[in-house]
Amino acid sequence: MTTNTAKDEALDLTRACELAEEEAGTAGPVIRVLQKVQAHYGYIPPEFLPEMAEILEVPLAKIFGALTFYSQFYTEPRGKYVVRICVGTACHVQGSKDILDRLKGDIGVEAGGTTPDMMFTLEPVACIGSCGLAPLCLINTETAAHQTPALMVEKIAAIREKESASVAEE
């Protein structure tokens, strides 16, 4: 099964179907399949959901319910680097809004957006749960504690430099 992504490139959903087939007939497969598909593609292609329902023999509404209930599932392609800025109370008081505003300009996307080159997704989050490290940011799984706008811009610049160097080596 193939479909088109937002970038109008053919997306092969064969692997997604295989992942669903591995879980077919097991107890409570929906979350596991969503996790596996997202791990493979970086998001869950909405076009796959009817196929998933058919393979798992569960109502599409049940899959859609799980997909929309859990905030860790994404139905849009995301950047290679997901930059999360905590905007919870402790981080807000310590200046996380300034970090978010600066990164919107530096990265060039609004909150929740992804750069056209699919390098960065900028995501404000309600609370990361480490208020003593405020303001706290995450770049993928790397924690950046006690951040400032300037420190985060430096981190983004370092990522861009690293990515440019790896492209130049290819």
mmCIF file of N, CA and C in Angstrom, residues 79-149:
data_model
loop_
_atom_site.group_PDB
_atom_site.id
_atom_site.type_symbol
_atom_site.label_atom_id
_atom_site.label_comp_id
_atom_site.label_asym_id
_atom_site.label_seq_id
_atom_site.Cartn_x
_atom_site.Cartn_y
_atom_site.Cartn_z
ATOM 1 N N GLY A 79 10.244 16.940 12.388
ATOM 2 C CA GLY A 79 11.641 17.175 12.069
ATOM 3 C C GLY A 79 12.558 16.118 12.657
ATOM 4 N N LYS A 80 13.743 16.051 12.105
ATOM 5 C CA LYS A 80 14.770 15.146 12.628
ATOM 6 C C LYS A 80 15.070 15.495 14.080
ATOM 7 N N TYR A 81 15.023 16.784 14.392
ATOM 8 C CA TYR A 81 15.245 17.267 15.755
ATOM 9 C C TYR A 81 13.958 17.906 16.256
ATOM 10 N N VAL A 82 13.384 17.327 17.308
ATOM 11 C CA VAL A 82 12.195 17.899 17.927
ATOM 12 C C VAL A 82 12.671 18.696 19.136
ATOM 13 N N VAL A 83 12.467 20.005 19.061
ATOM 14 C CA VAL A 83 12.908 20.922 20.109
ATOM 15 C C VAL A 83 11.689 21.237 20.966
ATOM 16 N N ARG A 84 11.714 20.751 22.201
ATOM 17 C CA ARG A 84 10.593 20.962 23.116
ATOM 18 C C ARG A 84 10.989 22.015 24.147
ATOM 19 N N ILE A 85 10.125 22.997 24.310
ATOM 20 C CA ILE A 85 10.342 24.056 25.284
ATOM 21 C C ILE A 85 9.253 23.928 26.340
ATOM 22 N N CYS A 86 9.659 23.707 27.577
ATOM 23 C CA CYS A 86 8.687 23.612 28.657
ATOM 24 C C CYS A 86 8.100 24.999 28.904
ATOM 25 N N VAL A 87 6.773 25.077 28.923
ATOM 26 C CA VAL A 87 6.103 26.340 29.208
ATOM 27 C C VAL A 87 5.242 26.217 30.471
ATOM 28 N N GLY A 88 5.563 25.207 31.290
ATOM 29 C CA GLY A 88 4.883 25.051 32.570
ATOM 30 C C GLY A 88 5.201 26.232 33.478
ATOM 31 N N THR A 89 4.540 26.308 34.609
ATOM 32 C CA THR A 89 4.645 27.474 35.488
ATOM 33 C C THR A 89 6.078 27.805 35.878
ATOM 34 N N ALA A 90 6.831 26.842 36.393
ATOM 35 C CA ALA A 90 8.203 27.124 36.841
ATOM 36 C C ALA A 90 9.072 27.594 35.678
ATOM 37 N N CYS A 91 8.951 26.940 34.536
ATOM 38 C CA CYS A 91 9.753 27.332 33.372
ATOM 39 C C CYS A 91 9.305 28.683 32.830
ATOM 40 N N HIS A 92 7.997 28.925 32.830
ATOM 41 C CA HIS A 92 7.484 30.213 32.356
ATOM 42 C C HIS A 92 8.040 31.357 33.206
ATOM 43 N N VAL A 93 7.996 31.185 34.516
ATOM 44 C CA VAL A 93 8.505 32.213 35.431
ATOM 45 C C VAL A 93 9.994 32.454 35.200
ATOM 46 N N GLN A 94 10.718 31.410 34.797
ATOM 47 C CA GLN A 94 12.159 31.523 34.569
ATOM 48 C C GLN A 94 12.512 31.936 33.134
ATOM 49 N N GLY A 95 11.517 32.236 32.295
ATOM 50 C CA GLY A 95 11.815 32.801 30.988
ATOM 51 C C GLY A 95 11.652 31.901 29.781
ATOM 52 N N SER A 96 10.890 30.825 29.898
ATOM 53 C CA SER A 96 10.767 29.922 28.751
ATOM 54 C C SER A 96 10.055 30.568 27.560
ATOM 55 N N LYS A 97 9.169 31.534 27.817
ATOM 56 C CA LYS A 97 8.492 32.210 26.704
ATOM 57 C C LYS A 97 9.506 32.959 25.848
ATOM 58 N N ASP A 98 10.502 33.570 26.474
ATOM 59 C CA ASP A 98 11.553 34.263 25.715
ATOM 60 C C ASP A 98 12.335 33.275 24.845
ATOM 61 N N ILE A 99 12.587 32.091 25.389
ATOM 62 C CA ILE A 99 13.291 31.057 24.616
ATOM 63 C C ILE A 99 12.440 30.650 23.418
ATOM 64 N N LEU A 100 11.169 30.381 23.665
ATOM 65 C CA LEU A 100 10.268 29.971 22.590
ATOM 66 C C LEU A 100 10.187 31.046 21.508
ATOM 67 N N ASP A 101 10.017 32.294 21.919
ATOM 68 C CA ASP A 101 9.926 33.388 20.944
ATOM 69 C C ASP A 101 11.205 33.518 20.124
ATOM 70 N N ARG A 102 12.343 33.400 20.775
ATOM 71 C CA ARG A 102 13.626 33.510 20.066
ATOM 72 C C ARG A 102 13.798 32.362 19.072
ATOM 73 N N LEU A 103 13.432 31.152 19.491
ATOM 74 C CA LEU A 103 13.582 30.006 18.598
ATOM 75 C C LEU A 103 12.603 30.053 17.430
ATOM 76 N N LYS A 104 11.415 30.605 17.651
ATOM 77 C CA LYS A 104 10.480 30.765 16.526
ATOM 78 C C LYS A 104 11.150 31.574 15.422
ATOM 79 N N GLY A 105 11.840 32.640 15.807
ATOM 80 C CA GLY A 105 12.541 33.459 14.823
ATOM 81 C C GLY A 105 13.768 32.777 14.262
ATOM 82 N N ASP A 106 14.533 32.126 15.120
ATOM 83 C CA ASP A 106 15.789 31.498 14.680
ATOM 84 C C ASP A 106 15.541 30.284 13.784
ATOM 85 N N ILE A 107 14.611 29.452 14.172
ATOM 86 C CA ILE A 107 14.312 28.252 13.389
ATOM 87 C C ILE A 107 13.424 28.607 12.194
ATOM 88 N N GLY A 108 12.571 29.601 12.396
ATOM 89 C CA GLY A 108 11.723 30.054 11.297
ATOM 90 C C GLY A 108 10.383 29.364 11.203
ATOM 91 N N VAL A 109 9.875 28.877 12.325
ATOM 92 C CA VAL A 109 8.543 28.263 12.343
ATOM 93 C C VAL A 109 7.793 28.726 13.584
ATOM 94 N N GLU A 110 6.494 28.647 13.514
ATOM 95 C CA GLU A 110 5.666 28.923 14.678
ATOM 96 C C GLU A 110 5.688 27.705 15.601
ATOM 97 N N ALA A 111 5.227 27.891 16.829
ATOM 98 C CA ALA A 111 5.139 26.784 17.774
ATOM 99 C C ALA A 111 4.282 25.677 17.175
ATOM 100 N N GLY A 112 4.784 24.461 17.234
ATOM 101 C CA GLY A 112 4.100 23.313 16.657
ATOM 102 C C GLY A 112 4.467 23.057 15.209
ATOM 103 N N GLY A 113 5.263 23.948 14.624
ATOM 104 C CA GLY A 113 5.619 23.824 13.214
ATOM 105 C C GLY A 113 6.899 23.050 12.978
ATOM 106 N N THR A 114 7.072 22.655 11.730
ATOM 107 C CA THR A 114 8.259 21.925 11.284
ATOM 108 C C THR A 114 8.854 22.671 10.101
ATOM 109 N N THR A 115 10.174 22.778 10.087
ATOM 110 C CA THR A 115 10.844 23.475 8.996
ATOM 111 C C THR A 115 10.633 22.721 7.684
ATOM 112 N N PRO A 116 10.614 23.446 6.557
ATOM 113 C CA PRO A 116 10.398 22.793 5.261
ATOM 114 C C PRO A 116 11.424 21.705 4.942
ATOM 115 N N ASP A 117 12.647 21.840 5.472
ATOM 116 C CA ASP A 117 13.675 20.827 5.215
ATOM 117 C C ASP A 117 13.562 19.628 6.157
ATOM 118 N N MET A 118 12.534 19.632 7.012
ATOM 119 C CA MET A 118 12.273 18.548 7.968
ATOM 120 C C MET A 118 13.398 18.381 8.991
ATOM 121 N N MET A 119 14.145 19.454 9.242
ATOM 122 C CA MET A 119 15.236 19.382 10.209
ATOM 123 C C MET A 119 14.728 19.609 11.644
ATOM 124 N N PHE A 120 13.855 20.609 11.845
ATOM 125 C CA PHE A 120 13.423 20.967 13.200
ATOM 126 C C PHE A 120 11.906 21.029 13.319
ATOM 127 N N THR A 121 11.411 20.540 14.450
ATOM 128 C CA THR A 121 10.032 20.772 14.876
ATOM 129 C C THR A 121 10.130 21.493 16.210
ATOM 130 N N LEU A 122 9.399 22.589 16.349
ATOM 131 C CA LEU A 122 9.408 23.384 17.580
ATOM 132 C C LEU A 122 8.105 23.129 18.322
ATOM 133 N N GLU A 123 8.220 22.632 19.548
ATOM 134 C CA GLU A 123 7.034 22.179 20.270
ATOM 135 C C GLU A 123 7.030 22.671 21.715
ATOM 136 N N PRO A 124 6.119 23.578 22.061
ATOM 137 C CA PRO A 124 5.968 23.913 23.480
ATOM 138 C C PRO A 124 5.268 22.758 24.192
ATOM 139 N N VAL A 125 5.695 22.455 25.403
ATOM 140 C CA VAL A 125 5.065 21.383 26.181
ATOM 141 C C VAL A 125 4.662 21.927 27.542
ATOM 142 N N ALA A 126 3.580 21.394 28.090
ATOM 143 C CA ALA A 126 3.005 21.926 29.322
ATOM 144 C C ALA A 126 3.941 21.781 30.518
ATOM 145 N N CYS A 127 4.561 20.647 30.691
ATOM 146 C CA CYS A 127 5.478 20.441 31.809
ATOM 147 C C CYS A 127 6.292 19.189 31.535
ATOM 148 N N ILE A 128 7.580 19.299 31.731
ATOM 149 C CA ILE A 128 8.463 18.151 31.519
ATOM 150 C C ILE A 128 8.660 17.389 32.827
ATOM 151 N N GLY A 129 8.361 18.043 33.955
ATOM 152 C CA GLY A 129 8.425 17.369 35.239
ATOM 153 C C GLY A 129 9.744 17.509 35.970
ATOM 154 N N SER A 130 10.553 18.471 35.566
ATOM 155 C CA SER A 130 11.833 18.721 36.239
ATOM 156 C C SER A 130 11.938 20.208 36.554
ATOM 157 N N CYS A 131 11.011 20.679 37.358
ATOM 158 C CA CYS A 131 10.878 22.113 37.614
ATOM 159 C C CYS A 131 12.124 22.739 38.237
ATOM 160 N N GLY A 132 12.905 21.962 38.949
ATOM 161 C CA GLY A 132 14.136 22.473 39.546
ATOM 162 C C GLY A 132 15.197 22.822 38.518
ATOM 163 N N LEU A 133 15.008 22.403 37.269
ATOM 164 C CA LEU A 133 15.966 22.675 36.193
ATOM 165 C C LEU A 133 15.479 23.793 35.271
ATOM 166 N N ALA A 134 14.451 24.511 35.699
ATOM 167 C CA ALA A 134 13.822 25.534 34.852
ATOM 168 C C ALA A 134 14.780 26.675 34.492
ATOM 169 N N PRO A 135 14.599 27.213 33.297
ATOM 170 C CA PRO A 135 13.760 26.723 32.216
ATOM 171 C C PRO A 135 14.415 25.533 31.517
ATOM 172 N N LEU A 136 13.596 24.558 31.215
ATOM 173 C CA LEU A 136 14.075 23.287 30.681
ATOM 174 C C LEU A 136 13.622 23.105 29.240
ATOM 175 N N CYS A 137 14.542 22.612 28.427
ATOM 176 C CA CYS A 137 14.254 22.320 27.025
ATOM 177 C C CYS A 137 14.769 20.918 26.722
ATOM 178 N N LEU A 138 14.186 20.305 25.718
ATOM 179 C CA LEU A 138 14.651 19.008 25.233
ATOM 180 C C LEU A 138 14.896 19.122 23.739
ATOM 181 N N ILE A 139 15.973 18.523 23.291
ATOM 182 C CA ILE A 139 16.203 18.354 21.863
ATOM 183 C C ILE A 139 16.252 16.851 21.661
ATOM 184 N N ASN A 140 15.186 16.329 21.068
ATOM 185 C CA ASN A 140 14.931 14.889 21.029
ATOM 186 C C ASN A 140 14.948 14.379 22.460
ATOM 187 N N THR A 141 15.916 13.581 22.855
ATOM 188 C CA THR A 141 15.941 13.074 24.231
ATOM 189 C C THR A 141 16.999 13.751 25.094
ATOM 190 N N GLU A 142 17.727 14.706 24.533
ATOM 191 C CA GLU A 142 18.770 15.413 25.291
ATOM 192 C C GLU A 142 18.145 16.541 26.108
ATOM 193 N N THR A 143 18.380 16.499 27.416
ATOM 194 C CA THR A 143 17.853 17.524 28.314
ATOM 195 C C THR A 143 18.807 18.703 28.366
ATOM 196 N N ALA A 144 18.246 19.899 28.281
ATOM 197 C CA ALA A 144 19.030 21.129 28.382
ATOM 198 C C ALA A 144 18.429 21.951 29.521
ATOM 199 N N ALA A 145 19.105 21.944 30.680
ATOM 200 C CA ALA A 145 18.602 22.610 31.877
ATOM 201 C C ALA A 145 19.096 24.047 31.965
ATOM 202 N N HIS A 146 18.337 24.861 32.703
ATOM 203 C CA HIS A 146 18.702 26.259 32.984
ATOM 204 C C HIS A 146 19.068 27.010 31.709
ATOM 205 N N GLN A 147 18.209 26.932 30.719
ATOM 206 C CA GLN A 147 18.507 27.519 29.412
ATOM 207 C C GLN A 147 18.172 29.001 29.339
ATOM 208 N N THR A 148 18.778 29.643 28.356
ATOM 209 C CA THR A 148 18.477 31.023 27.993
ATOM 210 C C THR A 148 18.231 31.025 26.488
ATOM 211 N N PRO A 149 17.647 32.098 25.965
ATOM 212 C CA PRO A 149 17.495 32.158 24.510
ATOM 213 C C PRO A 149 18.831 31.996 23.785
#
